[in-house]
Short mmCIF file of C-alpha atoms (C1' of nucleotides) in Angstrom, two decimals:
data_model
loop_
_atom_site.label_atom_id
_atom_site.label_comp_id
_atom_site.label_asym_id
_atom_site.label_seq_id
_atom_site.Cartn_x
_atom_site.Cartn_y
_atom_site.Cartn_z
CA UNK A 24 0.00 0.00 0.00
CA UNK A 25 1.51 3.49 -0.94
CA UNK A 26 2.54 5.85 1.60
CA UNK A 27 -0.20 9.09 1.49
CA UNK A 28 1.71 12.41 1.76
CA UNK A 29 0.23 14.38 4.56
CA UNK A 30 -0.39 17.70 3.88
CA UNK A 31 2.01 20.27 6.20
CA UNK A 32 4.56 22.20 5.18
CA UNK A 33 8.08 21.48 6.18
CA UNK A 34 8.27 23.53 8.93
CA UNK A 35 5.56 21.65 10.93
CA UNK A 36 6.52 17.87 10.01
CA UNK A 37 7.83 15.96 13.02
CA UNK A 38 10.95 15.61 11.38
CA UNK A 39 11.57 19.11 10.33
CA UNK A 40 11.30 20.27 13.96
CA UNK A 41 13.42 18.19 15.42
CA UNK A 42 16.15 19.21 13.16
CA UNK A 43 15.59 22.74 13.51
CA UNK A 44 15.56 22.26 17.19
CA UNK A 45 18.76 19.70 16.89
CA UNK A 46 20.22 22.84 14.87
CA UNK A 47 19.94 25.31 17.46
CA UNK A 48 20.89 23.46 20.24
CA UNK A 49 23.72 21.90 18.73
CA UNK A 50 25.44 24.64 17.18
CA UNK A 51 24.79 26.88 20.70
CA UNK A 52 26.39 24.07 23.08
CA UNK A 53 28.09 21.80 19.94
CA UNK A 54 27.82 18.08 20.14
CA UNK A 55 29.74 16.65 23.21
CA UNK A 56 27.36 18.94 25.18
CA UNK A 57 24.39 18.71 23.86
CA UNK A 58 21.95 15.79 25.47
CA UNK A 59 19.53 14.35 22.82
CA UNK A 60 16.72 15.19 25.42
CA UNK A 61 17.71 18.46 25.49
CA UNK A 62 16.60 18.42 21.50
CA UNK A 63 13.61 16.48 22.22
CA UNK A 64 12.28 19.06 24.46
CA UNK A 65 13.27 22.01 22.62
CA UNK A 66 11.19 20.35 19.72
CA UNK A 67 8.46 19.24 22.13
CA UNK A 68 8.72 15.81 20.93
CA UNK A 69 8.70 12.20 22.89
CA UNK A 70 12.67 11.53 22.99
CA UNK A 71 12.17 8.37 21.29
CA UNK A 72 10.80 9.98 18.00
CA UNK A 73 14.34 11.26 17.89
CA UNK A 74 15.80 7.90 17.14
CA UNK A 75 12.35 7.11 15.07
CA UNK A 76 13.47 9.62 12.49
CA UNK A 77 17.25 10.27 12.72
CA UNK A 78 18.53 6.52 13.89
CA UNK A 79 21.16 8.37 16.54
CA UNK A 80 22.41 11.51 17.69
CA UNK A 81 25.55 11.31 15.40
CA UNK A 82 23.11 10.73 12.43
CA UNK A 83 21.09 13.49 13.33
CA UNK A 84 24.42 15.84 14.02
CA UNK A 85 25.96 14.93 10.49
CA UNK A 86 22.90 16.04 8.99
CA UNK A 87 22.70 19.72 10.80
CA UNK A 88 26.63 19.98 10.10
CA UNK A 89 26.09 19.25 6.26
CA UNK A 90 23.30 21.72 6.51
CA UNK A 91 25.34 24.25 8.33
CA UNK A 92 28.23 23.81 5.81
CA UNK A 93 26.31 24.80 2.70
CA UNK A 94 24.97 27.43 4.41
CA UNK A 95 28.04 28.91 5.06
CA UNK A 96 29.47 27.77 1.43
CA UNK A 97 26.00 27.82 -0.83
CA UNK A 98 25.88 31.33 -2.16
CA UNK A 99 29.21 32.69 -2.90
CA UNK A 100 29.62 30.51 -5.30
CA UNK A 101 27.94 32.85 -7.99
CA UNK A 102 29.75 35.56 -6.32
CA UNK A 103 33.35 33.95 -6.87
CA UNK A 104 32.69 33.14 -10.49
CA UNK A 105 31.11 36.46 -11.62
CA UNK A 106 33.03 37.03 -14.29
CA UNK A 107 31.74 40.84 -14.50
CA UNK A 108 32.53 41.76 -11.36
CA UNK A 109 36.39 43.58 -10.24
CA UNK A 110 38.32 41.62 -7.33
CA UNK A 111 37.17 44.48 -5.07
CA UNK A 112 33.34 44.08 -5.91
CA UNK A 113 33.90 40.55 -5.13
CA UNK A 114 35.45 41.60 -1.75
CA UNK A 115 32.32 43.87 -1.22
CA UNK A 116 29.98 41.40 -2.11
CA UNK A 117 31.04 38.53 -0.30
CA UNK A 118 31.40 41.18 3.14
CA UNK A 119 28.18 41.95 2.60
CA UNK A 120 26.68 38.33 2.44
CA UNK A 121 28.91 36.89 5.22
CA UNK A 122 27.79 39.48 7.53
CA UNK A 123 24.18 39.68 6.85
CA UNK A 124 24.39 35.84 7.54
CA UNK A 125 25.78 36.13 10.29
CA UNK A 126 24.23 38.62 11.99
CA UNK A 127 21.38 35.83 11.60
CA UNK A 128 23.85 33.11 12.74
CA UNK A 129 26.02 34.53 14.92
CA UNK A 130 27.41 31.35 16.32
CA UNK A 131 27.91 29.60 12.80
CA UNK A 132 31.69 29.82 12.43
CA UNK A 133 32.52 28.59 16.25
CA UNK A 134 30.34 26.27 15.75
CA UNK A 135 32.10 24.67 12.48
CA UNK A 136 34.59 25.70 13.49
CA UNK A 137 35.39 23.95 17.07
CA UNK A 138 33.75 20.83 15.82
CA UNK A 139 35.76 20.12 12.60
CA UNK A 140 38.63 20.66 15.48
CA UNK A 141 36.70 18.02 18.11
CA UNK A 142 36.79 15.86 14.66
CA UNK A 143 38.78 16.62 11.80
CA UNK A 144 37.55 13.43 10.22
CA UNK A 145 34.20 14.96 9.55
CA UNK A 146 35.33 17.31 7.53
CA UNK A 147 37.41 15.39 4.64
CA UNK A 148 33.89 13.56 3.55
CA UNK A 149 32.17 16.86 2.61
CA UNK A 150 34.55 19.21 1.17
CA UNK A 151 34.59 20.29 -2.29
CA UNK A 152 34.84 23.87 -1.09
CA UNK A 153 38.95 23.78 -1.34
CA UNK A 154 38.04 23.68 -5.49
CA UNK A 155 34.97 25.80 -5.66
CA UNK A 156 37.31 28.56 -4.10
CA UNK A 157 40.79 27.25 -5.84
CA UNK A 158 39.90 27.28 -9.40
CA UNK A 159 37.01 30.24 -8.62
CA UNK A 160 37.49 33.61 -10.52
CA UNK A 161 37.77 35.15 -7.37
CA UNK A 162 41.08 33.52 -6.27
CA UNK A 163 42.50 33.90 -9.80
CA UNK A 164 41.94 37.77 -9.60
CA UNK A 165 43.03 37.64 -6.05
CA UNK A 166 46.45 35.71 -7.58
CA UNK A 167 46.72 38.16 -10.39
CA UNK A 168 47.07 41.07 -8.18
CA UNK A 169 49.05 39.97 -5.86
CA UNK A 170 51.63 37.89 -8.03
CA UNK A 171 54.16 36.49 -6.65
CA UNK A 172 54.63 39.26 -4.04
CA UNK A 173 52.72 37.63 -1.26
CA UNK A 174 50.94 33.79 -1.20
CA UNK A 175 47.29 34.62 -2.09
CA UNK A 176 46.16 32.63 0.61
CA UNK A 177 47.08 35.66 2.99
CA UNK A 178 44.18 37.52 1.25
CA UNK A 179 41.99 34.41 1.85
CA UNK A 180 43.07 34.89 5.71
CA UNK A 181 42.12 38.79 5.14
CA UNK A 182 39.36 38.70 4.03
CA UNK A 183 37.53 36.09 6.37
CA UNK A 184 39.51 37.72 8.95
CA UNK A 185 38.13 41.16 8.86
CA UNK A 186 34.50 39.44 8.33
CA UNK A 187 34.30 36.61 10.07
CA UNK A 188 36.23 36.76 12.89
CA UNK A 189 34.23 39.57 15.02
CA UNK A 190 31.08 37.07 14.79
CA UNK A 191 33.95 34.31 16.08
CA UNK A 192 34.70 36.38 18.81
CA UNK A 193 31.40 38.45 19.42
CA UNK A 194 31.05 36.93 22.97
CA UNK A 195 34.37 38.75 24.27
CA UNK A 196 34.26 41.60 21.89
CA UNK A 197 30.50 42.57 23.06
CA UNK A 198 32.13 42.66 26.41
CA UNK A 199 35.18 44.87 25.72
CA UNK A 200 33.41 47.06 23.38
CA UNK A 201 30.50 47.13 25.84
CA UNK A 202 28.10 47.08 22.94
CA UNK A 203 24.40 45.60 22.92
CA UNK A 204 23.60 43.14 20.18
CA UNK A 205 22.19 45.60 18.28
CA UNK A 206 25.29 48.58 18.17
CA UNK A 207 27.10 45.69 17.55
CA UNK A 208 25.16 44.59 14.42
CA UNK A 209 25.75 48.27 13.59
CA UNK A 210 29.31 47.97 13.45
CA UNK A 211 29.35 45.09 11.50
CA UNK A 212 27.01 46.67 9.26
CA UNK A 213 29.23 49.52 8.81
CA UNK A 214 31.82 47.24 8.06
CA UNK A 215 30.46 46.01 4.66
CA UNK A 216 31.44 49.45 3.24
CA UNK A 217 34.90 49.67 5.32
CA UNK A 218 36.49 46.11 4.44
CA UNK A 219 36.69 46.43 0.72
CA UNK A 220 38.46 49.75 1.27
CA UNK A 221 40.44 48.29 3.65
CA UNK A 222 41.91 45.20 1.60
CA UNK A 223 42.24 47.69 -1.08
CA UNK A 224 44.72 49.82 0.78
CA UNK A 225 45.95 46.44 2.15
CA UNK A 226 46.61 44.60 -1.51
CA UNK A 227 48.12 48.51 -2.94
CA UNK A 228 50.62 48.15 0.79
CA UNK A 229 52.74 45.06 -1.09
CA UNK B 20 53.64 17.30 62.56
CA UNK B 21 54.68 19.37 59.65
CA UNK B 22 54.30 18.34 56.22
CA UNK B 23 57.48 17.52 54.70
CA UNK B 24 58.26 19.04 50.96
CA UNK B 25 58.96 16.26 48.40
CA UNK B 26 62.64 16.77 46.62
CA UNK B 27 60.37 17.06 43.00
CA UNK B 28 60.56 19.49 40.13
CA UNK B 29 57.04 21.42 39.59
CA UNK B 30 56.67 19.27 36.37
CA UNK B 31 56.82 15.69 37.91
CA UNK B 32 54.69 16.63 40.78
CA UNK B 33 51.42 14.56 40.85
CA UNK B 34 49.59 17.16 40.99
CA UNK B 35 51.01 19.29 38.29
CA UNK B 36 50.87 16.26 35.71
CA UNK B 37 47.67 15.79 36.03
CA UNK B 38 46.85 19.78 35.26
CA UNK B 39 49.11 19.63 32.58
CA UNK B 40 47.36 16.98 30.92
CA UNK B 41 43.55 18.52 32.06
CA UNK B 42 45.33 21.11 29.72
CA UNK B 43 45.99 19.21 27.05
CA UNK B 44 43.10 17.44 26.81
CA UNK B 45 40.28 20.22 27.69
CA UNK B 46 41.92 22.42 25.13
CA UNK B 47 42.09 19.42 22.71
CA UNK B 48 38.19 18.38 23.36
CA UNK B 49 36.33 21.09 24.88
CA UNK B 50 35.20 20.73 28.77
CA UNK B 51 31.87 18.57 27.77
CA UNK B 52 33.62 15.90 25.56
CA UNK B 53 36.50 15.68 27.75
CA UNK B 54 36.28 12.48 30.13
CA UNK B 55 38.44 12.76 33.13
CA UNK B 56 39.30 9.15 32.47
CA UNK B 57 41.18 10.53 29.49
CA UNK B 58 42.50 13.19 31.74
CA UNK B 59 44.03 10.62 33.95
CA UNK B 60 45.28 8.48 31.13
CA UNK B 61 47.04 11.01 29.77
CA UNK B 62 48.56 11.93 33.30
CA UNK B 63 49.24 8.10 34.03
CA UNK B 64 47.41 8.28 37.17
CA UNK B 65 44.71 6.68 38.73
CA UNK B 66 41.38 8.69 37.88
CA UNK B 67 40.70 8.82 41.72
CA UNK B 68 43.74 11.01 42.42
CA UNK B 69 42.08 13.32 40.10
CA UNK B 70 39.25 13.66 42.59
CA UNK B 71 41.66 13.74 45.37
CA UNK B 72 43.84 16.78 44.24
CA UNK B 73 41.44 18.42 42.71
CA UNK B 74 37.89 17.77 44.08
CA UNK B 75 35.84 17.75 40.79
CA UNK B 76 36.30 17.88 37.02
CA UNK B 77 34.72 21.48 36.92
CA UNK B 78 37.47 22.85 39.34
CA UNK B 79 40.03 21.55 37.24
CA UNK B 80 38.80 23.09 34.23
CA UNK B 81 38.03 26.28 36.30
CA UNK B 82 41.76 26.03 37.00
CA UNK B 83 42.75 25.27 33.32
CA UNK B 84 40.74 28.04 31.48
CA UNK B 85 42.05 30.95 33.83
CA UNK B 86 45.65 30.02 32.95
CA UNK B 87 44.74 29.75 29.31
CA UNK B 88 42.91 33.36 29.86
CA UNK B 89 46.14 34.52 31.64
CA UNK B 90 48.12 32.82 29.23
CA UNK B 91 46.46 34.97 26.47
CA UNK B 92 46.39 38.15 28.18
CA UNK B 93 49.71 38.24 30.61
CA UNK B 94 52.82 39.51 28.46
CA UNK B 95 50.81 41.50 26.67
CA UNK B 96 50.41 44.75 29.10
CA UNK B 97 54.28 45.68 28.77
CA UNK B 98 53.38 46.31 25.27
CA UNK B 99 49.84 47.97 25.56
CA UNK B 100 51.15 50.70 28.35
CA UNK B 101 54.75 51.13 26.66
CA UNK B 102 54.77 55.12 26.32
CA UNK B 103 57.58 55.28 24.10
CA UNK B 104 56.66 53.37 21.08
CA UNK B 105 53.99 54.49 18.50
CA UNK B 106 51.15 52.74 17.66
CA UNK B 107 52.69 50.71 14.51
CA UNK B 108 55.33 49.50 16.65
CA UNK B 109 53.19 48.30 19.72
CA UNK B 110 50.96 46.50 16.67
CA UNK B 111 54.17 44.79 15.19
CA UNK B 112 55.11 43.87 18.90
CA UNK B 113 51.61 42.23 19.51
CA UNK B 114 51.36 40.44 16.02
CA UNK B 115 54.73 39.03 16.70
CA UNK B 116 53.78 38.36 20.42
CA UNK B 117 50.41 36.45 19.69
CA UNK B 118 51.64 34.54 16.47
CA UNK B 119 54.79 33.25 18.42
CA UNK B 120 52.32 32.18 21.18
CA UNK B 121 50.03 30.91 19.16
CA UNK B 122 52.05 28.97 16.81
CA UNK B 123 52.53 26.66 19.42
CA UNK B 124 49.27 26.67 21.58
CA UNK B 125 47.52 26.89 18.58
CA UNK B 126 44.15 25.83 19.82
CA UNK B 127 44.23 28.33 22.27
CA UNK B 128 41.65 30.78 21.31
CA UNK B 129 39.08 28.24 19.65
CA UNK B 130 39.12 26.67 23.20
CA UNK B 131 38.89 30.14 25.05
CA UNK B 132 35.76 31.22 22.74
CA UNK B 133 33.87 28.61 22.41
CA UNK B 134 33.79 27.48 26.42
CA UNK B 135 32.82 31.35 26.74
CA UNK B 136 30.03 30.63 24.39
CA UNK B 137 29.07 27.67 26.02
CA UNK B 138 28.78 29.23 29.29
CA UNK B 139 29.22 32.33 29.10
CA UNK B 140 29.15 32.98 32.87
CA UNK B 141 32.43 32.05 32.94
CA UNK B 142 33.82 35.10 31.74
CA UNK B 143 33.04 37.75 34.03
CA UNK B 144 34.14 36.42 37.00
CA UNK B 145 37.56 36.46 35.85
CA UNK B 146 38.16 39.78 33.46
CA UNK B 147 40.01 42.76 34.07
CA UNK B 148 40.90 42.33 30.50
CA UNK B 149 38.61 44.77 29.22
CA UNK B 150 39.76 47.60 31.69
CA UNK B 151 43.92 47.00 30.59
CA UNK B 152 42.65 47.22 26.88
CA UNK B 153 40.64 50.33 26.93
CA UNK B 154 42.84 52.37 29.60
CA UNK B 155 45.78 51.41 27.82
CA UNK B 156 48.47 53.92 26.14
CA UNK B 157 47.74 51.59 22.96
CA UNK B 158 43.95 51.99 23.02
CA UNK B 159 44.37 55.71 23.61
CA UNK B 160 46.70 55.81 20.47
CA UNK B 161 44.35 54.23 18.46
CA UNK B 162 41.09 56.80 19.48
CA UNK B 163 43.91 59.58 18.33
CA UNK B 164 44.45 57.89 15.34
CA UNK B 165 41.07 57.23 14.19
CA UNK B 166 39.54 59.81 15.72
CA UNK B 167 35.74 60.42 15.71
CA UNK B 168 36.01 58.65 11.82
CA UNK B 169 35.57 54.69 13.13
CA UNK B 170 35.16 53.25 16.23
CA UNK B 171 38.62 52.44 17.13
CA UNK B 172 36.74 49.04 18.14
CA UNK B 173 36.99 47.76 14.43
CA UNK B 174 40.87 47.84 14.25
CA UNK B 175 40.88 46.28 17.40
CA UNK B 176 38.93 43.80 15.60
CA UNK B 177 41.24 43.88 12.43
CA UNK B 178 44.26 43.53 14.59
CA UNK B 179 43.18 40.17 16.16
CA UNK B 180 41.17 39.45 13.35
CA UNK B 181 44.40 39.61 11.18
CA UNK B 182 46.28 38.20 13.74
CA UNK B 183 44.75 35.47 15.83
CA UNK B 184 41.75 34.19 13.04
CA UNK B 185 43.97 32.18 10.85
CA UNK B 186 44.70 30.31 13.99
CA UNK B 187 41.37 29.96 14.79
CA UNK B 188 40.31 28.97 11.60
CA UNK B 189 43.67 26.75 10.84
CA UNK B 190 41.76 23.38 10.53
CA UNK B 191 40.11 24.70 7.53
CA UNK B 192 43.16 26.76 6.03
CA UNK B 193 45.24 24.24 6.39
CA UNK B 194 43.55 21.87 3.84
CA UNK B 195 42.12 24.81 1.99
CA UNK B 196 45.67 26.02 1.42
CA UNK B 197 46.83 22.96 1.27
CA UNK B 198 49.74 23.56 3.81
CA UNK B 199 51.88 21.56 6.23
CA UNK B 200 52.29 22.65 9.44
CA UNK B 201 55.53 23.78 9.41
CA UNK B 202 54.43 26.25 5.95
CA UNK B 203 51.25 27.36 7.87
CA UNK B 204 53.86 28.48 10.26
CA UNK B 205 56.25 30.09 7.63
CA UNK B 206 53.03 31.90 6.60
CA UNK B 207 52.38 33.06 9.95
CA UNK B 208 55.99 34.19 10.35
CA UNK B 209 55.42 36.04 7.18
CA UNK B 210 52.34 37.68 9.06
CA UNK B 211 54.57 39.33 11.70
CA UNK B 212 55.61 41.67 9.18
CA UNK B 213 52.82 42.33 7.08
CA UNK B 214 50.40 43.15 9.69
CA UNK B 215 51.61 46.06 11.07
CA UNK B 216 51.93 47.16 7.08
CA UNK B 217 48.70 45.90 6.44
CA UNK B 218 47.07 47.83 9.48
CA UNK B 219 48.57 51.20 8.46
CA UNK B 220 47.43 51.12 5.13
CA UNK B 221 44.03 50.43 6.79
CA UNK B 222 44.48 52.87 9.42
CA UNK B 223 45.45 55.46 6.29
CA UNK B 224 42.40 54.61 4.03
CA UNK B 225 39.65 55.47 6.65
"C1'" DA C 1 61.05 -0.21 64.52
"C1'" DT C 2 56.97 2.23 65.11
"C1'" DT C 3 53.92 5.81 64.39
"C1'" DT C 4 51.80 9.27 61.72
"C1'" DG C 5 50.19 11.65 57.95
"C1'" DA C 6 50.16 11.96 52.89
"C1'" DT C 7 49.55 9.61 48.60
"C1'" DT C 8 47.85 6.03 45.61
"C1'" DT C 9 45.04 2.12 44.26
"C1'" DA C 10 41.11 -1.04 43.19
"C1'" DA C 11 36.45 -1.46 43.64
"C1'" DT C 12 32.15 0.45 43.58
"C1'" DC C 13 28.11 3.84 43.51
"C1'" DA C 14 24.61 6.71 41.73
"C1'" DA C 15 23.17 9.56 38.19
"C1'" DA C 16 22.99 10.70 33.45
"C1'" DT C 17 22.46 9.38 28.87
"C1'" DG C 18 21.82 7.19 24.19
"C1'" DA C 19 19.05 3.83 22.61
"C1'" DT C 20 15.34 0.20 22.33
"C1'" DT C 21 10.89 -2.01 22.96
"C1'" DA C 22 6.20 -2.97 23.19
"C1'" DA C 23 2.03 -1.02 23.28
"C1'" DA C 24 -1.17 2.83 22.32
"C1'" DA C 25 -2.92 6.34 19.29
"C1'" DA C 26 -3.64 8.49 14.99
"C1'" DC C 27 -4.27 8.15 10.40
"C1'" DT C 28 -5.37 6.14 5.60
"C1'" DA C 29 -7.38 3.30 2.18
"C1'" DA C 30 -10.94 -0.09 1.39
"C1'" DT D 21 -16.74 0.59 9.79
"C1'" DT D 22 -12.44 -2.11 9.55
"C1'" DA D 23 -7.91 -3.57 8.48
"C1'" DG D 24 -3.47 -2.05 7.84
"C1'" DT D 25 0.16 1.41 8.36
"C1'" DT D 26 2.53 5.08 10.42
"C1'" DT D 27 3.42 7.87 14.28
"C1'" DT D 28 3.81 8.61 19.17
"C1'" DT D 29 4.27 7.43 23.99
"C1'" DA D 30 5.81 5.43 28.45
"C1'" DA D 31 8.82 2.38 30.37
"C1'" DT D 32 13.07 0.36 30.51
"C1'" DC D 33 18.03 -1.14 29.30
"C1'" DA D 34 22.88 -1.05 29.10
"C1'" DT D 35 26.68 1.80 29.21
"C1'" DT D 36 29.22 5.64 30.43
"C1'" DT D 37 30.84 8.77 33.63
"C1'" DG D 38 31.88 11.74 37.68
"C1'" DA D 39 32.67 10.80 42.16
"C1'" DT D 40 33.49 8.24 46.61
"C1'" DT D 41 35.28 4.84 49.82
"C1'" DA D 42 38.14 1.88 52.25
"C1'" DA D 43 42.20 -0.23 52.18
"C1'" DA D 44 47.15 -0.35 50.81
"C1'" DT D 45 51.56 1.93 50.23
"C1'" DC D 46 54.99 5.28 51.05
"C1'" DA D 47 57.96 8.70 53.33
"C1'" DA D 48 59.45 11.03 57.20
"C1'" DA D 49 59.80 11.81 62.31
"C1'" DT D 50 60.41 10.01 66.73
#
DNA sequence: ATTTGATTTAATCAAATGATTAAAAACTAA
DNA sequence: TTAGTTTTTAATCATTTGATTAAATCAAAT
C-alpha cells in the first residue's frame, strides 16, 4: 500500500522540527554537550521519536553539520565566479553576504569551526569547497594582483579575517566594546562598506 | 607534625601532571567531551587522584581556562602601556607576540571562545581584561588615530582578526591552502611583518 | 622499629544518557 | 466501519561517567 503524503509544510513535520531544534541546540552548546533530550524538548517531541526519524544523535548531528556547511558555502559561489565583477566588488559582495548571515547566525563559524577541530575526520567527507574557491574567478583575480609578491592565501586569511572573525569572537568583543547586540550589528554593518576599502589599501601596501 | 616538601621538580609533581594533561586534553576536546578518564590516562594516574587533588572535574577546568585566559592576556600589558613606542610599533610587537604564542598553543583561542560561548558565565568572574585594553596607552593611540572617523573598536577587531583568526580557523586553512604545518607556520611568520603594514594602510584609508 | 600523615590504588556507587521495545494512538485506504 | 500502516508514547536497558570509599603503600619523624 503506498505511503499518502500528509499535507504540512516542512516547517511543521515531526521531522523538520526536530532538526531545527537539533540545529539550534547543537550549534549553541556543539555536540559533546548537547543531550539528545535536550533536542527532544526544545522540539516538544517524545525523545524516542528522535531515534524514530534520525537513527542516533551522530546521524542526526551529520545532517545539521552538512546543513550548516552549505549554508556557510551555498551562495558565494555565484559571487566567486562572476566574471563581470572587479576583485574588489567581489570583496564587497562577499562582506556583505557573510555578515548579513551572520548577523542571523552569529554562532555559525565557532560552531564549524570547534567541531571540525573536536573531529577533523568529519570534515574530509564533505569538502569540495577547497576547489569551488581554488579554481574560482575570485582567487585567480586575487592571484593576479598579488603575483608572486605575497601567497594569495594571505588575502583568503584577510578577508575572512576582517568578516568573520568579530562574529567568532562576538562573545568577548560585546564585552570589551560594551556594545548591545544591536550597536554591535551596527558595526558590522558599517563594516560592509569599510572592508573592501580596507583590503584595497591592504593589496596597494605590497 | 609538619608536612614535609617532596625533593620534585614542579613538572613531575602529581599534581602538576595531572593539570598539565587537564590542559591538554580540555583544550584538545572542549570541557563537555572531555572524560576525566582521558585526563588521567594522559597523566598516568589513577582517575581517583584526580578527585583527590582536585575535588571535581569542573574545578580543574576552572583552573585550566584561567591560565589559558592569563596565558592569552599576561605579556601582553608591557606592550599595551609602553609610552615610548607608536602605535605601529606596539601592533608589530603584539602580532609578533600572539603569532609566536600561538604557533605553538595553537588551539588556544578556539578553546577560550567557544567554552565562553558555552557558558558564558564564565567570563566575568575572571576579566580585568577589558579595563587594561581600553585604559591602555595603545587603546588611547588608536582613538587619536582614528579619531571620531571609526570606532577604534573595528581595528581592534582587524588587529586580532588579522592576527589570531587564521589560527582559529587553521583546521580549515590548512587543507584549503593545502599547507603543512611547518608552511602554515612560515606563513604566519610572514604575518609578523605584514600586519603592522597591512594595518597602516588600513588605518590610512579610513 | 613504630607511628603518623600523605599519597595512591582497586572497587564500587549513583546519576545521566543514548538507545530500544512494546504497546497505544492516529491516520489512511478499502 | 475495519484492516493495515505510520506515528507517538511510556517504560526500561545497558553503558558511560563523575565521584566516593576503604584499604594499601609510602615517606618522614620520633
Amino acid at each position: 500500500m503506498a505511503k499518502m503524503e500528509k499535507l504540512e509544510t516542512a516547517d511543521s513535520s515531526t521531522e523538520e522540527k526536530i532538526k531545527e531544534a537539533a540545529a539550534k541546540v547543537f550549534t549553541q552548546k556543539g555536540f559533546a554537550a548537547t543531550r539528545t533530550r535536550d533536542i527532544a524538548e526544545e522540539a516538544g517531541i517524545n525523545l524516542a521519536l528522535l531515534n524514530y526519524y534520525f537513527r542516533s544523535k551522530e546521524k542526526l548531528f551529520d545532517l545539521v553539520m552538512m546543513e550548516s556547511l552549505q549554508k556557510f558555502l551555498l551562495g558565494v559561489r555565484d559571487i566567486l565566479n562572476d566574471v563581470n565583477s572587479s576583485l574588489t566588488e567581489k570583496i564587497s559582495q562577499l562582506a556583505s553576504h557573510y555578515i548579513e548571515l551572520l548577523k542571523v547566525n552569529t554562532d555559525l563559524p565557532l560552531f564549524i569551526l570547534s567541531e571540525i577541530r573536536a573531529n577533523p575526520g568529519r570534515l574530509e567527507a564533505n569538502m569540495g569547497a577547497k576547489e569551488i574557491l581554488l579554481q574560482s574567478n575570485f582567487y585567480k583575480q586575487l592571484e593576479a594582483t598579488t603575483k608572486k609578491k605575497v601567497d594569495p592565501v594571505h588575502f583568503l586569511m584577510n578577508i575572512f579575517g576582517l568578516t568573520v572573525f568579530p562574529f567568532v569572537a562576538s562573545p568577548l568583543l560585546r564585552i570589551i566594546g560594551e556594545k548591545s547586540k544591536t550597536e554591535f550589528d551596527a558595526l558590522m554593518d558599517e563594516r560592509k562598506k569599510m572592508i573592501p576599502i580596507w583590503v584595497d589599501a591592504m593589496l596597494k601596501s605590497i
